[in-house]
């Protein structure tokens, strides 16, 4: 038989104090004398007591203390994207008043814990494409409150949105105003297959962000080519840039990338091809994040409030779990001029 776990009552008896006094030493909610604290902690160390059992607290609250954050695709790629890291910090800030932990989940994973079995109080869906809507159905069938970041989950689900189409249109218009006509886009993944390919005019998108940003680009350059990357990374931008600059007779004078990471890779490809940025080719990004190793370049980009986006999602979760109405928000990007965009040469 396993040895019984020491309780706060055991610690209180050993320290010669009331159970309530021992409890506040661990909670920190009420001041106690240094001598009392030392006596309680010494007794706890002797008994091997490390703190209140979180399972007991969960039972008292009727909650698990866990908020799920659901992504599409491989979780190992999640924190490679600085936008996601910043957004996750915002979500953590937003749920701080709940004292909740965040649990990352895949929308297509059948390994435990799954969306069906994970002990969740609420969930944040990052994007709500066709595949992710199955996840939404699972969560709603369990009665779990849901918030969606950059996706349409339908009526009754708080949405934290970004002006992706308007922002990308603004950038494309800036490039048009500079005088560029031979322009190409490097996009985020178009769907769950993450294929690297030229996007046809009749492409069916399952990633809303890619679709909306490409729509803004094509509002200004309706006939321009768009090359899908397999993800948002410098390496993917480098691969796409090598394709775009392979033929000097057909290469664009400007490349509009759907993320700063992709833009940084395109700049590396331009340098490989002997092109000067922005004299020979203009390169623009999207997100407004810090990219290591990009100096002396400062990207011309659209800056999105990633932390605010995450914080709003976390605050919506907090509101729902506290019985209040949760607000939807639509955030706006801001144009930032760098030194990677200029009129076409000659």
mmCIF file of C-alpha atoms in Angstrom:
data_model
loop_
_atom_site.group_PDB
_atom_site.id
_atom_site.type_symbol
_atom_site.label_atom_id
_atom_site.label_comp_id
_atom_site.label_asym_id
_atom_site.label_seq_id
_atom_site.Cartn_x
_atom_site.Cartn_y
_atom_site.Cartn_z
ATOM 1 C CA UNK A 1 0.000 0.000 0.000
ATOM 2 C CA UNK A 2 1.208 3.531 -0.719
ATOM 3 C CA UNK A 3 2.171 5.775 2.175
ATOM 4 C CA UNK A 4 -0.473 8.327 3.162
ATOM 5 C CA UNK A 5 0.183 11.842 1.865
ATOM 6 C CA UNK A 6 0.790 14.363 4.650
ATOM 7 C CA UNK A 7 -1.946 16.973 5.040
ATOM 8 C CA UNK A 8 -1.978 20.572 6.218
ATOM 9 C CA UNK A 9 -3.526 19.316 9.486
ATOM 10 C CA UNK A 10 -0.494 17.070 10.023
ATOM 11 C CA UNK A 11 1.824 20.017 9.471
ATOM 12 C CA UNK A 12 -0.185 22.208 11.873
ATOM 13 C CA UNK A 13 -0.021 19.583 14.635
ATOM 14 C CA UNK A 14 3.722 19.126 14.165
ATOM 15 C CA UNK A 15 4.304 22.898 14.232
ATOM 16 C CA UNK A 16 1.978 23.478 17.193
ATOM 17 C CA UNK A 17 -0.249 25.952 15.335
ATOM 18 C CA UNK A 18 -3.849 26.017 14.144
ATOM 19 C CA UNK A 19 -4.595 24.439 10.741
ATOM 20 C CA UNK A 20 -5.770 27.838 9.489
ATOM 21 C CA UNK A 21 -2.411 29.368 10.422
ATOM 22 C CA UNK A 22 -0.501 26.639 8.611
ATOM 23 C CA UNK A 23 -2.739 27.120 5.599
ATOM 24 C CA UNK A 24 -2.068 30.846 5.242
ATOM 25 C CA UNK A 25 1.682 30.210 5.369
ATOM 26 C CA UNK A 26 1.308 28.357 2.067
ATOM 27 C CA UNK A 27 -1.351 30.605 0.533
ATOM 28 C CA UNK A 28 0.386 33.858 1.459
ATOM 29 C CA UNK A 29 -3.004 35.553 1.804
ATOM 30 C CA UNK A 30 -2.501 36.681 5.417
ATOM 31 C CA UNK A 31 0.701 37.916 7.088
ATOM 32 C CA UNK A 32 2.249 35.700 9.773
ATOM 33 C CA UNK A 33 5.342 36.187 11.905
ATOM 34 C CA UNK A 34 8.684 34.990 10.627
ATOM 35 C CA UNK A 35 8.991 32.628 13.584
ATOM 36 C CA UNK A 36 5.628 30.988 12.863
ATOM 37 C CA UNK A 37 6.394 30.708 9.162
ATOM 38 C CA UNK A 38 9.763 29.096 9.852
ATOM 39 C CA UNK A 39 8.191 26.617 12.296
ATOM 40 C CA UNK A 40 5.469 25.632 9.801
ATOM 41 C CA UNK A 41 7.896 25.252 6.906
ATOM 42 C CA UNK A 42 10.268 23.185 9.028
ATOM 43 C CA UNK A 43 7.411 20.851 10.000
ATOM 44 C CA UNK A 44 6.324 20.610 6.379
ATOM 45 C CA UNK A 45 9.851 19.688 5.286
ATOM 46 C CA UNK A 46 10.062 17.023 7.991
ATOM 47 C CA UNK A 47 6.761 15.470 6.876
ATOM 48 C CA UNK A 48 7.479 15.812 3.156
ATOM 49 C CA UNK A 49 4.520 18.158 2.670
ATOM 50 C CA UNK A 50 4.964 20.322 -0.450
ATOM 51 C CA UNK A 51 1.718 22.281 -0.477
ATOM 52 C CA UNK A 52 -2.054 21.916 -0.851
ATOM 53 C CA UNK A 53 -3.295 19.136 -3.141
ATOM 54 C CA UNK A 54 -4.438 20.900 -6.336
ATOM 55 C CA UNK A 55 -7.019 18.165 -6.914
ATOM 56 C CA UNK A 56 -8.764 19.079 -3.691
ATOM 57 C CA UNK A 57 -8.838 22.749 -4.667
ATOM 58 C CA UNK A 58 -10.277 21.827 -8.066
ATOM 59 C CA UNK A 59 -13.046 19.802 -6.412
ATOM 60 C CA UNK A 60 -13.931 22.695 -4.114
ATOM 61 C CA UNK A 61 -14.128 25.131 -7.040
ATOM 62 C CA UNK A 62 -15.852 22.704 -9.369
ATOM 63 C CA UNK A 63 -13.171 23.487 -11.966
ATOM 64 C CA UNK A 64 -9.995 21.955 -13.298
ATOM 65 C CA UNK A 65 -8.023 25.206 -13.356
ATOM 66 C CA UNK A 66 -7.020 24.493 -16.976
ATOM 67 C CA UNK A 67 -7.672 26.539 -20.122
ATOM 68 C CA UNK A 68 -6.958 24.729 -23.371
ATOM 69 C CA UNK A 69 -5.339 26.493 -26.319
ATOM 70 C CA UNK A 70 -6.074 24.577 -29.503
ATOM 71 C CA UNK A 71 -3.851 24.810 -32.579
ATOM 72 C CA UNK A 72 -4.007 23.226 -36.001
ATOM 73 C CA UNK A 73 -1.073 20.994 -36.900
ATOM 74 C CA UNK A 74 2.146 20.073 -35.125
ATOM 75 C CA UNK A 75 2.666 21.630 -31.696
ATOM 76 C CA UNK A 76 6.445 21.471 -32.138
ATOM 77 C CA UNK A 77 6.166 24.359 -34.597
ATOM 78 C CA UNK A 78 3.987 26.537 -32.390
ATOM 79 C CA UNK A 79 6.737 28.352 -30.506
ATOM 80 C CA UNK A 80 8.982 28.753 -33.528
ATOM 81 C CA UNK A 81 6.725 31.658 -34.518
ATOM 82 C CA UNK A 82 7.404 34.794 -32.426
ATOM 83 C CA UNK A 83 3.837 36.022 -33.016
ATOM 84 C CA UNK A 84 2.481 32.906 -31.321
ATOM 85 C CA UNK A 85 4.874 33.289 -28.391
ATOM 86 C CA UNK A 86 3.791 36.879 -27.844
ATOM 87 C CA UNK A 87 0.124 35.937 -28.193
ATOM 88 C CA UNK A 88 0.488 33.104 -25.653
ATOM 89 C CA UNK A 89 1.972 35.565 -23.159
ATOM 90 C CA UNK A 90 -1.108 37.710 -23.705
ATOM 91 C CA UNK A 91 -3.462 34.774 -23.105
ATOM 92 C CA UNK A 92 -1.623 33.935 -19.878
ATOM 93 C CA UNK A 93 -2.011 37.555 -18.742
ATOM 94 C CA UNK A 94 -5.696 37.488 -19.608
ATOM 95 C CA UNK A 95 -6.466 34.436 -17.475
ATOM 96 C CA UNK A 96 -4.153 35.425 -14.598
ATOM 97 C CA UNK A 97 -7.089 36.347 -12.327
ATOM 98 C CA UNK A 98 -8.374 32.784 -12.657
ATOM 99 C CA UNK A 99 -5.094 31.271 -11.500
ATOM 100 C CA UNK A 100 -5.465 28.917 -14.456
ATOM 101 C CA UNK A 101 -2.827 26.942 -16.323
ATOM 102 C CA UNK A 102 -2.679 26.713 -20.113
ATOM 103 C CA UNK A 103 -2.761 23.340 -21.876
ATOM 104 C CA UNK A 104 -1.716 23.203 -25.553
ATOM 105 C CA UNK A 105 -3.757 20.829 -27.690
ATOM 106 C CA UNK A 106 -3.834 19.814 -31.348
ATOM 107 C CA UNK A 107 -7.128 19.790 -33.167
ATOM 108 C CA UNK A 108 -6.351 16.449 -34.868
ATOM 109 C CA UNK A 109 -4.505 14.517 -32.174
ATOM 110 C CA UNK A 110 -5.913 11.301 -30.701
ATOM 111 C CA UNK A 111 -3.220 11.000 -28.036
ATOM 112 C CA UNK A 112 -4.213 11.715 -24.441
ATOM 113 C CA UNK A 113 -5.278 14.199 -23.352
ATOM 114 C CA UNK A 114 -7.600 14.916 -26.270
ATOM 115 C CA UNK A 115 -10.273 17.538 -26.790
ATOM 116 C CA UNK A 116 -12.768 14.900 -25.684
ATOM 117 C CA UNK A 117 -10.997 13.928 -22.455
ATOM 118 C CA UNK A 118 -8.882 16.895 -21.323
ATOM 119 C CA UNK A 119 -10.216 18.430 -18.065
ATOM 120 C CA UNK A 120 -10.845 21.933 -19.405
ATOM 121 C CA UNK A 121 -12.709 24.876 -17.930
ATOM 122 C CA UNK A 122 -12.581 26.777 -21.240
ATOM 123 C CA UNK A 123 -10.727 26.758 -24.547
ATOM 124 C CA UNK A 124 -9.178 29.201 -26.996
ATOM 125 C CA UNK A 125 -9.196 28.112 -30.642
ATOM 126 C CA UNK A 126 -6.426 29.719 -32.682
ATOM 127 C CA UNK A 127 -8.155 30.046 -36.040
ATOM 128 C CA UNK A 128 -11.443 28.386 -36.867
ATOM 129 C CA UNK A 129 -11.181 26.855 -40.313
ATOM 130 C CA UNK A 130 -13.184 23.911 -41.630
ATOM 131 C CA UNK A 131 -11.119 21.351 -39.740
ATOM 132 C CA UNK A 132 -11.044 23.358 -36.526
ATOM 133 C CA UNK A 133 -14.841 23.580 -36.546
ATOM 134 C CA UNK A 134 -14.926 19.886 -35.686
ATOM 135 C CA UNK A 135 -12.955 20.788 -32.570
ATOM 136 C CA UNK A 136 -15.459 23.522 -31.807
ATOM 137 C CA UNK A 137 -18.304 21.020 -32.053
ATOM 138 C CA UNK A 138 -16.563 18.659 -29.618
ATOM 139 C CA UNK A 139 -15.955 21.409 -27.074
ATOM 140 C CA UNK A 140 -19.455 22.820 -27.299
ATOM 141 C CA UNK A 141 -20.969 19.351 -26.896
ATOM 142 C CA UNK A 142 -19.072 19.178 -23.583
ATOM 143 C CA UNK A 143 -20.450 22.561 -22.538
ATOM 144 C CA UNK A 144 -16.996 24.124 -22.511
ATOM 145 C CA UNK A 145 -16.890 27.908 -23.165
ATOM 146 C CA UNK A 146 -14.873 28.752 -26.286
ATOM 147 C CA UNK A 147 -13.137 31.868 -27.624
ATOM 148 C CA UNK A 148 -11.723 32.043 -31.160
ATOM 149 C CA UNK A 149 -8.681 34.028 -32.293
ATOM 150 C CA UNK A 150 -8.771 35.016 -35.982
ATOM 151 C CA UNK A 151 -11.546 32.768 -37.170
ATOM 152 C CA UNK A 152 -15.321 32.700 -37.543
ATOM 153 C CA UNK A 153 -16.960 30.210 -35.214
ATOM 154 C CA UNK A 154 -20.482 31.497 -35.747
ATOM 155 C CA UNK A 155 -22.942 33.285 -33.497
ATOM 156 C CA UNK A 156 -22.484 33.105 -29.758
ATOM 157 C CA UNK A 157 -18.721 32.522 -29.787
ATOM 158 C CA UNK A 158 -16.527 35.509 -28.835
ATOM 159 C CA UNK A 159 -14.084 36.330 -31.629
ATOM 160 C CA UNK A 160 -10.749 38.108 -31.375
ATOM 161 C CA UNK A 161 -10.106 39.287 -34.893
ATOM 162 C CA UNK A 162 -7.487 41.218 -36.863
ATOM 163 C CA UNK A 163 -7.936 43.421 -39.925
ATOM 164 C CA UNK A 164 -5.843 41.077 -42.070
ATOM 165 C CA UNK A 165 -7.375 41.990 -45.424
ATOM 166 C CA UNK A 166 -7.373 45.741 -44.826
ATOM 167 C CA UNK A 167 -3.824 45.685 -43.480
ATOM 168 C CA UNK A 168 -2.418 43.669 -46.383
ATOM 169 C CA UNK A 169 -4.263 45.898 -48.846
ATOM 170 C CA UNK A 170 -2.622 48.938 -47.242
ATOM 171 C CA UNK A 171 0.812 47.395 -47.680
ATOM 172 C CA UNK A 172 0.099 46.382 -51.265
ATOM 173 C CA UNK A 173 -1.102 49.899 -52.014
ATOM 174 C CA UNK A 174 2.141 51.289 -50.575
ATOM 175 C CA UNK A 175 4.134 49.034 -52.907
ATOM 176 C CA UNK A 176 1.936 50.080 -55.845
ATOM 177 C CA UNK A 177 2.440 53.756 -54.974
ATOM 178 C CA UNK A 178 6.204 53.218 -55.077
ATOM 179 C CA UNK A 179 5.766 52.241 -58.720
ATOM 180 C CA UNK A 180 6.063 48.435 -58.653
ATOM 181 C CA UNK A 181 4.151 46.362 -61.200
ATOM 182 C CA UNK A 182 6.007 43.014 -61.188
ATOM 183 C CA UNK A 183 5.020 41.911 -57.711
ATOM 184 C CA UNK A 184 4.666 38.504 -56.041
ATOM 185 C CA UNK A 185 3.278 37.385 -52.697
ATOM 186 C CA UNK A 186 4.758 34.769 -50.386
ATOM 187 C CA UNK A 187 1.917 33.452 -48.264
ATOM 188 C CA UNK A 188 1.447 31.418 -45.136
ATOM 189 C CA UNK A 189 0.119 27.871 -45.507
ATOM 190 C CA UNK A 190 -3.037 27.702 -47.579
ATOM 191 C CA UNK A 191 -4.371 24.532 -45.945
ATOM 192 C CA UNK A 192 -3.473 21.669 -43.624
ATOM 193 C CA UNK A 193 -1.279 19.977 -46.269
ATOM 194 C CA UNK A 194 1.280 22.812 -45.983
ATOM 195 C CA UNK A 195 2.324 22.344 -49.600
ATOM 196 C CA UNK A 196 4.812 24.725 -51.194
ATOM 197 C CA UNK A 197 3.072 25.718 -54.416
ATOM 198 C CA UNK A 198 1.852 28.553 -56.579
ATOM 199 C CA UNK A 199 -1.675 29.370 -55.459
ATOM 200 C CA UNK A 200 -4.238 29.070 -58.278
ATOM 201 C CA UNK A 201 -7.050 31.582 -58.645
ATOM 202 C CA UNK A 202 -9.635 28.978 -57.563
ATOM 203 C CA UNK A 203 -7.725 27.858 -54.454
ATOM 204 C CA UNK A 204 -9.987 26.775 -51.601
ATOM 205 C CA UNK A 205 -8.452 28.034 -48.359
ATOM 206 C CA UNK A 206 -8.851 26.379 -44.999
ATOM 207 C CA UNK A 207 -6.582 28.890 -43.245
ATOM 208 C CA UNK A 208 -8.546 32.107 -42.795
ATOM 209 C CA UNK A 209 -5.527 34.343 -42.153
ATOM 210 C CA UNK A 210 -3.836 33.282 -45.413
ATOM 211 C CA UNK A 211 -7.039 33.755 -47.367
ATOM 212 C CA UNK A 212 -7.747 37.217 -45.953
ATOM 213 C CA UNK A 213 -4.216 38.551 -46.397
ATOM 214 C CA UNK A 214 -4.059 37.230 -49.952
ATOM 215 C CA UNK A 215 -7.425 38.857 -50.690
ATOM 216 C CA UNK A 216 -6.012 42.204 -49.558
ATOM 217 C CA UNK A 217 -2.956 41.701 -51.781
ATOM 218 C CA UNK A 218 -5.129 40.841 -54.793
ATOM 219 C CA UNK A 219 -7.348 43.846 -54.194
ATOM 220 C CA UNK A 220 -4.357 45.839 -55.494
ATOM 221 C CA UNK A 221 -2.531 43.244 -57.640
ATOM 222 C CA UNK A 222 -5.323 40.977 -58.941
ATOM 223 C CA UNK A 223 -3.144 39.149 -61.465
ATOM 224 C CA UNK A 224 0.060 38.792 -59.441
ATOM 225 C CA UNK A 225 1.434 35.395 -58.506
ATOM 226 C CA UNK A 226 1.294 34.054 -54.973
ATOM 227 C CA UNK A 227 3.604 31.338 -53.692
ATOM 228 C CA UNK A 228 2.497 29.386 -50.605
ATOM 229 C CA UNK A 229 5.121 28.477 -48.019
ATOM 230 C CA UNK A 230 4.900 25.479 -45.712
ATOM 231 C CA UNK A 231 4.888 27.699 -42.624
ATOM 232 C CA UNK A 232 6.066 30.984 -41.150
ATOM 233 C CA UNK A 233 9.844 30.717 -40.854
ATOM 234 C CA UNK A 234 13.027 32.197 -42.264
ATOM 235 C CA UNK A 235 13.874 28.880 -43.910
ATOM 236 C CA UNK A 236 10.518 28.802 -45.693
ATOM 237 C CA UNK A 237 11.000 32.377 -46.868
ATOM 238 C CA UNK A 238 14.446 31.442 -48.176
ATOM 239 C CA UNK A 239 13.004 28.525 -50.160
ATOM 240 C CA UNK A 240 10.274 30.720 -51.623
ATOM 241 C CA UNK A 241 12.727 33.508 -52.441
ATOM 242 C CA UNK A 242 15.024 31.145 -54.299
ATOM 243 C CA UNK A 243 12.076 30.172 -56.486
ATOM 244 C CA UNK A 244 11.109 33.788 -57.140
ATOM 245 C CA UNK A 245 14.641 34.942 -58.023
ATOM 246 C CA UNK A 246 15.731 31.862 -59.990
ATOM 247 C CA UNK A 247 14.984 33.428 -63.393
ATOM 248 C CA UNK A 248 16.407 36.967 -63.772
ATOM 249 C CA UNK A 249 14.087 37.645 -66.702
ATOM 250 C CA UNK A 250 10.954 36.919 -64.671
ATOM 251 C CA UNK A 251 11.850 37.880 -61.137
ATOM 252 C CA UNK A 252 9.606 40.416 -59.362
ATOM 253 C CA UNK A 253 10.753 43.865 -58.346
ATOM 254 C CA UNK A 254 8.791 43.562 -55.113
ATOM 255 C CA UNK A 255 7.817 40.674 -52.815
ATOM 256 C CA UNK A 256 5.024 41.059 -50.287
ATOM 257 C CA UNK A 257 5.379 38.408 -47.589
ATOM 258 C CA UNK A 258 2.626 37.425 -45.172
ATOM 259 C CA UNK A 259 4.956 37.360 -42.162
ATOM 260 C CA UNK A 260 8.172 39.018 -41.066
ATOM 261 C CA UNK A 261 9.856 35.628 -40.773
ATOM 262 C CA UNK A 262 9.055 34.838 -44.397
ATOM 263 C CA UNK A 263 10.230 38.301 -45.432
ATOM 264 C CA UNK A 264 13.573 37.763 -43.675
ATOM 265 C CA UNK A 265 14.061 34.537 -45.633
ATOM 266 C CA UNK A 266 13.193 36.268 -48.909
ATOM 267 C CA UNK A 267 15.838 38.916 -48.149
ATOM 268 C CA UNK A 268 18.440 36.171 -47.648
ATOM 269 C CA UNK A 269 17.452 34.652 -50.981
ATOM 270 C CA UNK A 270 17.793 38.055 -52.634
ATOM 271 C CA UNK A 271 21.303 38.412 -51.236
ATOM 272 C CA UNK A 272 22.173 34.920 -52.504
ATOM 273 C CA UNK A 273 21.011 36.004 -55.953
ATOM 274 C CA UNK A 274 23.213 39.106 -55.830
ATOM 275 C CA UNK A 275 20.260 41.478 -55.436
ATOM 276 C CA UNK A 276 20.331 44.564 -53.264
ATOM 277 C CA UNK A 277 17.393 45.288 -50.970
ATOM 278 C CA UNK A 278 15.634 47.627 -51.609
ATOM 279 C CA UNK A 279 17.530 48.955 -54.653
ATOM 280 C CA UNK A 280 16.934 45.845 -56.798
ATOM 281 C CA UNK A 281 13.981 44.322 -54.979
ATOM 282 C CA UNK A 282 11.537 45.575 -52.370
ATOM 283 C CA UNK A 283 10.582 43.131 -49.612
ATOM 284 C CA UNK A 284 7.789 43.765 -47.093
ATOM 285 C CA UNK A 285 6.568 41.756 -44.115
ATOM 286 C CA UNK A 286 3.636 41.441 -41.765
ATOM 287 C CA UNK A 287 3.512 41.226 -37.929
ATOM 288 C CA UNK A 288 6.055 43.733 -36.627
ATOM 289 C CA UNK A 289 8.166 41.280 -34.646
ATOM 290 C CA UNK A 290 11.884 41.315 -33.923
ATOM 291 C CA UNK A 291 13.802 39.009 -36.276
ATOM 292 C CA UNK A 292 17.289 37.997 -35.154
ATOM 293 C CA UNK A 293 20.090 38.572 -37.629
ATOM 294 C CA UNK A 294 18.143 40.903 -39.906
ATOM 295 C CA UNK A 295 20.360 43.963 -39.396
ATOM 296 C CA UNK A 296 21.090 46.277 -41.148
ATOM 297 C CA UNK A 297 17.570 45.843 -42.488
ATOM 298 C CA UNK A 298 14.500 47.204 -40.765
ATOM 299 C CA UNK A 299 11.490 45.634 -42.386
ATOM 300 C CA UNK A 300 8.758 47.690 -43.915
ATOM 301 C CA UNK A 301 5.844 45.855 -42.343
ATOM 302 C CA UNK A 302 2.375 45.895 -40.823
ATOM 303 C CA UNK A 303 2.564 45.746 -37.028
ATOM 304 C CA UNK A 304 -0.109 43.660 -35.331
ATOM 305 C CA UNK A 305 -0.921 43.826 -31.572
ATOM 306 C CA UNK A 306 -0.259 40.130 -30.896
ATOM 307 C CA UNK A 307 -0.074 40.476 -27.110
ATOM 308 C CA UNK A 308 -3.313 42.480 -27.009
ATOM 309 C CA UNK A 309 -4.971 39.829 -29.163
ATOM 310 C CA UNK A 310 -4.022 37.075 -26.732
ATOM 311 C CA UNK A 311 -4.894 39.178 -23.699
ATOM 312 C CA UNK A 312 -8.366 39.906 -25.095
ATOM 313 C CA UNK A 313 -8.937 36.179 -25.624
ATOM 314 C CA UNK A 314 -7.847 35.430 -22.060
ATOM 315 C CA UNK A 315 -10.061 38.186 -20.693
ATOM 316 C CA UNK A 316 -13.014 36.800 -22.653
ATOM 317 C CA UNK A 317 -12.384 33.376 -21.095
ATOM 318 C CA UNK A 318 -12.208 34.964 -17.635
ATOM 319 C CA UNK A 319 -15.464 36.838 -18.190
ATOM 320 C CA UNK A 320 -17.327 33.703 -19.267
ATOM 321 C CA UNK A 321 -16.078 31.657 -16.325
ATOM 322 C CA UNK A 322 -17.094 34.449 -13.972
ATOM 323 C CA UNK A 323 -20.593 34.567 -15.425
ATOM 324 C CA UNK A 324 -20.131 37.831 -17.304
ATOM 325 C CA UNK A 325 -20.643 38.666 -20.977
ATOM 326 C CA UNK A 326 -17.528 38.155 -23.085
ATOM 327 C CA UNK A 327 -16.734 40.798 -25.658
ATOM 328 C CA UNK A 328 -15.502 40.266 -29.197
ATOM 329 C CA UNK A 329 -12.738 42.551 -30.479
ATOM 330 C CA UNK A 330 -11.309 43.448 -33.871
ATOM 331 C CA UNK A 331 -7.773 44.794 -33.698
ATOM 332 C CA UNK A 332 -6.073 47.017 -36.258
ATOM 333 C CA UNK A 333 -2.558 46.760 -37.687
ATOM 334 C CA UNK A 334 -0.274 49.753 -38.096
ATOM 335 C CA UNK A 335 1.986 50.471 -41.071
ATOM 336 C CA UNK A 336 5.675 50.782 -40.183
ATOM 337 C CA UNK A 337 8.126 52.100 -42.744
ATOM 338 C CA UNK A 338 11.529 50.438 -42.707
ATOM 339 C CA UNK A 339 14.409 50.424 -45.153
ATOM 340 C CA UNK A 340 13.387 47.411 -47.296
ATOM 341 C CA UNK A 341 11.002 49.176 -49.690
ATOM 342 C CA UNK A 342 11.840 51.658 -52.418
ATOM 343 C CA UNK A 343 10.802 52.531 -55.996
ATOM 344 C CA UNK A 344 11.916 50.010 -58.657
ATOM 345 C CA UNK A 345 15.373 50.624 -60.100
ATOM 346 C CA UNK A 346 15.768 52.308 -63.441
#
